[in-house]
PDB file of C-alpha atoms in Angstrom:
ATOM      1  CA  MET A 930       0.165  -0.586   0.000  1.00 58.00           C
ATOM      2  CA  LYS A 931       1.256   3.680  -1.381  1.00 62.00           C
ATOM      3  CA  ILE A 932       0.300   6.579   1.046  1.00 66.00           C
ATOM      4  CA  VAL A 933       1.788   8.873  -0.691  1.00 68.00           C
ATOM      5  CA  ASN A 934       1.721   8.428  -4.484  1.00 76.00           C
ATOM      6  CA  PRO A 935       5.599   7.255  -5.549  1.00 78.00           C
ATOM      7  CA  ASP A 936       5.304  10.217  -9.016  1.00 84.00           C
ATOM      8  CA  LEU A 937       4.362  13.228  -5.961  1.00 86.00           C
ATOM      9  CA  ARG A 938       7.764  12.056  -4.139  1.00 84.00           C
ATOM     10  CA  PRO A 939      10.868  14.306  -5.913  1.00 90.00           C
ATOM     11  CA  TYR A 940       7.770  16.627  -5.997  1.00 91.00           C
ATOM     12  CA  LEU A 941       7.790  16.589  -2.330  1.00 90.00           C
ATOM     13  CA  ILE A 942      11.234  17.146  -1.847  1.00 91.00           C
ATOM     14  CA  ALA A 943      12.357  19.620  -4.534  1.00 93.00           C
ATOM     15  CA  HIS A 944       9.641  21.464  -2.999  1.00 95.00           C
ATOM     16  CA  ALA A 945      10.725  21.992   0.743  1.00 94.00           C
ATOM     17  CA  THR A 946      13.989  23.072   1.633  1.00 96.00           C
ATOM     18  CA  PRO A 947      16.674  21.055  -0.169  1.00 96.00           C
ATOM     19  CA  ALA A 948      19.344  18.722   0.899  1.00 97.00           C
ATOM     20  CA  ASP A 949      23.065  20.549   0.926  1.00 98.00           C
ATOM     21  CA  GLU A 950      25.827  18.420  -0.883  1.00 98.00           C
ATOM     22  CA  LEU A 951      27.237  16.707   2.253  1.00 98.00           C
ATOM     23  CA  LEU A 952      23.892  15.589   2.900  1.00 98.00           C
ATOM     24  CA  GLU A 953      23.072  14.130  -0.515  1.00 98.00           C
ATOM     25  CA  GLU A 954      26.658  12.470  -0.479  1.00 98.00           C
ATOM     26  CA  LEU A 955      25.534  10.834   3.423  1.00 98.00           C
ATOM     27  CA  ALA A 956      22.890   9.979   1.359  1.00 98.00           C
ATOM     28  CA  ALA A 957      24.736   8.015  -1.601  1.00 98.00           C
ATOM     29  CA  GLU A 958      26.919   6.456   0.884  1.00 98.00           C
ATOM     30  CA  ASN A 959      24.035   4.948   2.415  1.00 98.00           C
ATOM     31  CA  ARG A 960      22.816   3.318  -0.166  1.00 97.00           C
ATOM     32  CA  ARG A 961      25.914   2.113  -1.624  1.00 97.00           C
ATOM     33  CA  ALA A 962      26.800   1.118   1.954  1.00 97.00           C
ATOM     34  CA  TYR A 963      23.653   0.077   3.588  1.00 97.00           C
ATOM     35  CA  PRO A 964      21.048  -0.645   0.337  1.00 96.00           C
ATOM     36  CA  ARG A 965      19.643  -3.302   2.921  1.00 94.00           C
ATOM     37  CA  ASP A 966      19.154  -0.898   5.604  1.00 95.00           C
ATOM     38  CA  VAL A 967      19.176   2.643   3.728  1.00 94.00           C
ATOM     39  CA  ARG A 968      15.305   3.251   4.007  1.00 91.00           C
ATOM     40  CA  MET A 969      16.858   4.074   8.127  1.00 94.00           C
ATOM     41  CA  GLN A 970      17.112   7.185   6.239  1.00 96.00           C
ATOM     42  CA  ILE A 971      14.926   9.564   6.954  1.00 96.00           C
ATOM     43  CA  THR A 972      14.054  11.821   3.315  1.00 94.00           C
ATOM     44  CA  PRO A 973      15.420  15.355   2.480  1.00 96.00           C
ATOM     45  CA  ASP A 974      11.925  16.877   3.146  1.00 95.00           C
ATOM     46  CA  GLN A 975      11.657  15.056   6.176  1.00 96.00           C
ATOM     47  CA  GLY A 976      14.941  16.387   7.632  1.00 97.00           C
ATOM     48  CA  ALA A 977      13.789  20.266   6.886  1.00 97.00           C
ATOM     49  CA  PHE A 978      10.985  19.284   8.875  1.00 97.00           C
ATOM     50  CA  LEU A 979      12.191  18.594  11.430  1.00 98.00           C
ATOM     51  CA  ALA A 980      14.920  21.425  11.111  1.00 98.00           C
ATOM     52  CA  LEU A 981      12.168  24.376  11.032  1.00 98.00           C
ATOM     53  CA  LEU A 982      10.650  22.299  14.243  1.00 98.00           C
ATOM     54  CA  VAL A 983      13.770  23.150  15.941  1.00 98.00           C
ATOM     55  CA  ARG A 984      13.760  26.593  15.022  1.00 98.00           C
ATOM     56  CA  LEU A 985      10.243  27.514  15.143  1.00 98.00           C
ATOM     57  CA  THR A 986      10.305  26.189  19.252  1.00 97.00           C
ATOM     58  CA  GLY A 987      14.033  27.243  20.042  1.00 98.00           C
ATOM     59  CA  ALA A 988      14.633  23.950  20.779  1.00 98.00           C
ATOM     60  CA  ARG A 989      17.839  23.831  22.799  1.00 98.00           C
ATOM     61  CA  THR A 990      17.677  19.931  24.047  1.00 98.00           C
ATOM     62  CA  VAL A 991      16.893  17.491  21.635  1.00 98.00           C
ATOM     63  CA  VAL A 992      16.403  13.662  22.478  1.00 98.00           C
ATOM     64  CA  GLU A 993      17.499  11.747  19.352  1.00 98.00           C
ATOM     65  CA  VAL A 994      16.483   8.221  19.815  1.00 98.00           C
ATOM     66  CA  GLY A 995      17.849   5.308  16.503  1.00 98.00           C
ATOM     67  CA  THR A 996      20.699   7.365  15.043  1.00 98.00           C
ATOM     68  CA  PHE A 997      21.729   5.440  12.349  1.00 98.00           C
ATOM     69  CA  THR A 998      24.872   6.669  10.403  1.00 98.00           C
ATOM     70  CA  GLY A 999      23.887  10.163  11.035  1.00 98.00           C
ATOM     71  CA  TYR A1000      22.048  12.199   8.709  1.00 98.00           C
ATOM     72  CA  SER A1001      18.385  13.337  10.682  1.00 98.00           C
ATOM     73  CA  ALA A1002      21.164  14.804  13.599  1.00 98.00           C
ATOM     74  CA  ILE A1003      22.646  16.859  10.794  1.00 98.00           C
ATOM     75  CA  TRP A1004      19.237  17.957  10.187  1.00 98.00           C
ATOM     76  CA  ILE A1005      18.478  19.082  13.801  1.00 98.00           C
ATOM     77  CA  ALA A1006      22.020  19.437  15.084  1.00 98.00           C
ATOM     78  CA  ARG A1007      21.822  22.911  12.661  1.00 98.00           C
ATOM     79  CA  ALA A1008      19.147  24.274  13.547  1.00 98.00           C
ATOM     80  CA  LEU A1009      19.973  24.320  16.663  1.00 98.00           C
ATOM     81  CA  PRO A1010      20.025  27.672  18.046  1.00 97.00           C
ATOM     82  CA  GLU A1011      23.789  28.541  20.365  1.00 96.00           C
ATOM     83  CA  GLY A1012      24.322  26.731  23.268  1.00 97.00           C
ATOM     84  CA  GLY A1013      21.627  24.051  21.498  1.00 98.00           C
ATOM     85  CA  ARG A1014      22.887  19.909  22.067  1.00 98.00           C
ATOM     86  CA  LEU A1015      21.573  17.047  20.262  1.00 98.00           C
ATOM     87  CA  ILE A1016      21.121  13.882  22.406  1.00 98.00           C
ATOM     88  CA  THR A1017      21.420  10.605  20.645  1.00 98.00           C
ATOM     89  CA  CYS A1018      20.697   7.497  20.871  1.00 97.00           C
ATOM     90  CA  ASP A1019      21.776   4.304  19.141  1.00 98.00           C
ATOM     91  CA  MET A1020      23.342   0.488  19.309  1.00 96.00           C
ATOM     92  CA  SER A1021      25.447   0.333  15.909  1.00 97.00           C
ATOM     93  CA  GLU A1022      29.465   1.691  16.614  1.00 97.00           C
ATOM     94  CA  GLU A1023      29.359   0.528  12.644  1.00 97.00           C
ATOM     95  CA  TRP A1024      26.636   2.541  11.808  1.00 98.00           C
ATOM     96  CA  THR A1025      27.336   5.218  14.767  1.00 98.00           C
ATOM     97  CA  ALA A1026      30.806   5.208  12.855  1.00 98.00           C
ATOM     98  CA  VAL A1027      29.883   6.600  10.047  1.00 98.00           C
ATOM     99  CA  ALA A1028      27.479   9.358  11.695  1.00 98.00           C
ATOM    100  CA  ARG A1029      31.178  10.612  13.405  1.00 98.00           C
ATOM    101  CA  ARG A1030      32.866  11.250  10.435  1.00 98.00           C
ATOM    102  CA  TYR A1031      29.981  13.449   8.932  1.00 98.00           C
ATOM    103  CA  TRP A1032      29.668  15.102  12.126  1.00 98.00           C
ATOM    104  CA  GLU A1033      32.920  16.943  11.581  1.00 98.00           C
ATOM    105  CA  ARG A1034      32.628  17.840   8.491  1.00 98.00           C
ATOM    106  CA  ALA A1035      29.246  18.923   8.738  1.00 98.00           C
ATOM    107  CA  GLY A1036      31.012  20.960  12.001  1.00 98.00           C
ATOM    108  CA  VAL A1037      28.670  19.778  14.488  1.00 98.00           C
ATOM    109  CA  THR A1038      30.397  17.882  16.098  1.00 98.00           C
ATOM    110  CA  ASP A1039      30.169  20.200  19.635  1.00 97.00           C
ATOM    111  CA  ARG A1040      26.734  20.313  19.827  1.00 98.00           C
ATOM    112  CA  ILE A1041      25.735  16.434  19.159  1.00 98.00           C
ATOM    113  CA  GLU A1042      26.655  14.021  22.145  1.00 98.00           C
ATOM    114  CA  LEU A1043      26.209  10.378  21.067  1.00 98.00           C
ATOM    115  CA  ARG A1044      25.524   7.610  23.493  1.00 98.00           C
ATOM    116  CA  LEU A1045      25.307   4.169  22.459  1.00 98.00           C
ATOM    117  CA  GLY A1046      23.984   1.133  23.726  1.00 97.00           C
ATOM    118  CA  ASP A1047      20.392   0.185  25.173  1.00 97.00           C
ATOM    119  CA  ALA A1048      18.171   3.235  24.446  1.00 97.00           C
ATOM    120  CA  ALA A1049      15.464   2.354  26.681  1.00 97.00           C
ATOM    121  CA  ARG A1050      18.209   1.980  29.256  1.00 97.00           C
ATOM    122  CA  THR A1051      20.321   5.261  28.368  1.00 97.00           C
ATOM    123  CA  LEU A1052      16.826   7.107  28.720  1.00 98.00           C
ATOM    124  CA  ARG A1053      16.114   5.862  31.669  1.00 97.00           C
ATOM    125  CA  GLU A1054      19.116   7.054  33.494  1.00 97.00           C
ATOM    126  CA  MET A1055      18.632  10.430  32.074  1.00 97.00           C
ATOM    127  CA  PRO A1056      18.169  13.382  34.613  1.00 96.00           C
ATOM    128  CA  HIS A1057      13.490  12.893  35.093  1.00 93.00           C
ATOM    129  CA  GLU A1058      13.108  16.573  35.613  1.00 96.00           C
ATOM    130  CA  GLU A1059      10.953  18.090  32.151  1.00 98.00           C
ATOM    131  CA  HIS A1060      14.275  19.504  30.495  1.00 97.00           C
ATOM    132  CA  VAL A1061      14.038  18.448  27.134  1.00 98.00           C
ATOM    133  CA  ASP A1062      12.534  20.516  24.339  1.00 98.00           C
ATOM    134  CA  LEU A1063      11.909  18.121  21.608  1.00 98.00           C
ATOM    135  CA  ALA A1064      13.099  14.543  20.514  1.00 98.00           C
ATOM    136  CA  PHE A1065      13.029  12.489  17.490  1.00 98.00           C
ATOM    137  CA  VAL A1066      11.933   8.934  17.787  1.00 98.00           C
ATOM    138  CA  ASP A1067      13.304   6.967  14.962  1.00 98.00           C
ATOM    139  CA  ALA A1068      14.031   3.458  16.437  1.00 97.00           C
ATOM    140  CA  ASP A1069      13.413  -0.264  17.020  1.00 96.00           C
ATOM    141  CA  LYS A1070       9.477  -0.347  16.218  1.00 96.00           C
ATOM    142  CA  VAL A1071       8.560  -2.827  19.093  1.00 97.00           C
ATOM    143  CA  GLY A1072      10.113  -0.328  21.225  1.00 97.00           C
ATOM    144  CA  TYR A1073       8.373   2.698  20.843  1.00 98.00           C
ATOM    145  CA  PRO A1074       5.515   1.847  23.598  1.00 97.00           C
ATOM    146  CA  VAL A1075       8.499   2.143  25.990  1.00 97.00           C
ATOM    147  CA  TYR A1076      10.586   5.162  23.888  1.00 98.00           C
ATOM    148  CA  TYR A1077       7.180   7.211  24.373  1.00 98.00           C
ATOM    149  CA  GLU A1078       7.002   7.317  28.104  1.00 98.00           C
ATOM    150  CA  GLU A1079      10.766   7.352  29.141  1.00 98.00           C
ATOM    151  CA  VAL A1080      10.914  10.670  27.018  1.00 98.00           C
ATOM    152  CA  LEU A1081       7.336  11.918  27.933  1.00 98.00           C
ATOM    153  CA  ALA A1082       8.566  12.310  31.834  1.00 98.00           C
ATOM    154  CA  ARG A1083      11.176  13.896  30.370  1.00 98.00           C
ATOM    155  CA  LEU A1084       9.289  16.842  28.015  1.00 98.00           C
ATOM    156  CA  ARG A1085       9.289  20.052  29.352  1.00 98.00           C
ATOM    157  CA  PRO A1086       5.292  21.515  28.898  1.00 98.00           C
ATOM    158  CA  ASN A1087       4.754  22.454  25.336  1.00 98.00           C
ATOM    159  CA  GLY A1088       7.623  20.927  24.601  1.00 98.00           C
ATOM    160  CA  LEU A1089       7.391  18.046  21.665  1.00 98.00           C
ATOM    161  CA  MET A1090       7.930  14.410  20.179  1.00 98.00           C
ATOM    162  CA  VAL A1091       7.938  14.073  16.821  1.00 98.00           C
ATOM    163  CA  LEU A1092       7.766   9.819  16.138  1.00 98.00           C
ATOM    164  CA  ASP A1093       8.677   8.538  12.476  1.00 98.00           C
ATOM    165  CA  ASN A1094       6.969   4.927  10.524  1.00 96.00           C
ATOM    166  CA  THR A1095       3.477   5.548  12.052  1.00 97.00           C
ATOM    167  CA  LEU A1096       1.460   4.613   9.242  1.00 95.00           C
ATOM    168  CA  GLN A1097       4.342   1.234   8.732  1.00 93.00           C
ATOM    169  CA  ARG A1098       3.503   1.773   5.046  1.00 89.00           C
ATOM    170  CA  GLY A1099      -0.251   2.193   5.409  1.00 90.00           C
ATOM    171  CA  LEU A1100       0.541  -1.941   7.112  1.00 93.00           C
ATOM    172  CA  VAL A1101      -1.693   0.400  10.686  1.00 94.00           C
ATOM    173  CA  VAL A1102      -4.656  -0.710   8.074  1.00 94.00           C
ATOM    174  CA  ASP A1103      -4.468  -3.934   7.086  1.00 94.00           C
ATOM    175  CA  ALA A1104      -5.090  -6.440   9.527  1.00 93.00           C
ATOM    176  CA  SER A1105      -3.871  -9.012   8.327  1.00 95.00           C
ATOM    177  CA  ASP A1106      -1.199  -7.796   9.299  1.00 95.00           C
ATOM    178  CA  THR A1107       0.301  -9.006  11.908  1.00 96.00           C
ATOM    179  CA  SER A1108       3.901  -8.366  13.491  1.00 96.00           C
ATOM    180  CA  SER A1109       5.572  -7.608  16.025  1.00 97.00           C
ATOM    181  CA  SER A1110       6.203  -3.922  14.322  1.00 96.00           C
ATOM    182  CA  THR A1111       2.651  -3.294  13.225  1.00 96.00           C
ATOM    183  CA  LEU A1112       1.430  -3.892  15.982  1.00 97.00           C
ATOM    184  CA  ALA A1113       3.770  -2.144  18.442  1.00 97.00           C
ATOM    185  CA  ILE A1114       2.659   1.429  15.952  1.00 97.00           C
ATOM    186  CA  ARG A1115      -0.657  -0.327  16.153  1.00 97.00           C
ATOM    187  CA  GLU A1116      -0.330  -0.053  20.376  1.00 97.00           C
ATOM    188  CA  ILE A1117       1.842   3.313  20.243  1.00 98.00           C
ATOM    189  CA  ASN A1118      -0.638   4.855  17.400  1.00 98.00           C
ATOM    190  CA  ASP A1119      -3.956   4.461  19.918  1.00 98.00           C
ATOM    191  CA  ALA A1120      -1.688   5.583  23.656  1.00 98.00           C
ATOM    192  CA  ILE A1121      -1.318   8.363  21.720  1.00 98.00           C
ATOM    193  CA  ALA A1122      -4.856   9.201  20.524  1.00 98.00           C
ATOM    194  CA  ALA A1123      -5.834   8.189  24.163  1.00 98.00           C
ATOM    195  CA  ASP A1124      -2.972  10.200  26.358  1.00 98.00           C
ATOM    196  CA  LYS A1125      -4.838  13.471  28.018  1.00 98.00           C
ATOM    197  CA  ARG A1126      -1.239  14.145  29.156  1.00 98.00           C
ATOM    198  CA  VAL A1127      -0.212  15.477  25.484  1.00 98.00           C
ATOM    199  CA  GLU A1128      -2.581  16.527  21.373  1.00 98.00           C
ATOM    200  CA  SER A1129      -1.238  14.809  18.915  1.00 98.00           C
ATOM    201  CA  VAL A1130      -1.589  14.753  14.994  1.00 98.00           C
ATOM    202  CA  LEU A1131      -0.897  11.558  12.690  1.00 97.00           C
ATOM    203  CA  LEU A1132       0.724  13.488   9.475  1.00 95.00           C
ATOM    204  CA  SER A1133       1.217  11.767   5.903  1.00 89.00           C
ATOM    205  CA  VAL A1134       4.268  12.472   5.150  1.00 88.00           C
ATOM    206  CA  TYR A1135       6.006   9.865   3.008  1.00 88.00           C
ATOM    207  CA  ASP A1136       5.908   6.869   6.276  1.00 91.00           C
ATOM    208  CA  GLY A1137       3.942   9.307   8.617  1.00 94.00           C
ATOM    209  CA  LEU A1138       4.790  10.673  11.083  1.00 97.00           C
ATOM    210  CA  THR A1139       3.156  11.534  14.415  1.00 98.00           C
ATOM    211  CA  VAL A1140       4.194  14.702  16.165  1.00 98.00           C
ATOM    212  CA  VAL A1141       3.009  15.604  19.899  1.00 98.00           C
ATOM    213  CA  ARG A1142       3.013  17.996  21.765  1.00 98.00           C
ATOM    214  CA  LYS A1143       2.848  17.646  25.917  1.00 98.00           C
ATOM    215  CA  ARG A1144       0.401  19.869  27.180  1.00 98.00           C
TER     216      ARG A1144
END
């Protein structure tokens, strides 16, 4: 099932703030080196959207769950104000080694703190104060319910959380799909819609982006 007509994808990307040469080079390297995993990289229009949210909110403390090779982190880090900080979580030393290389070239290394290890544990080890301005969740889908609760506990009032892949290529409405990833996304989508602590909208941007504001 296609959420967005594939013929529209180039048009949508062409009418958002474009990725620069460095980001295009990283995307090309991902396609060459990780053809089976490149789907974990967000699209340029998603990157532009995240950067816009960072700038609009003036976010200074941002948490990212799921780094891959650092493409989304570059979009976010470049949008941070002076003194802003991105804490990004991943388990792969291989993928994040690529990320570190491109962060250095992008000049954003001083704004990014990479924490390697289990993301749920990393989040639980963060201070329990409501200090996070914005969070982007784009990791293993089975972990989303846990990531959501751990991030929300640390999100300041009016802070934003963005969750990627919340349409699961349209499989959320396919009753025959009972894969663990789809079940987890259905669970978190239903939980967010019923959560009185937040207000939210599920956008049909690429594979679904849910934007949550903590009340």
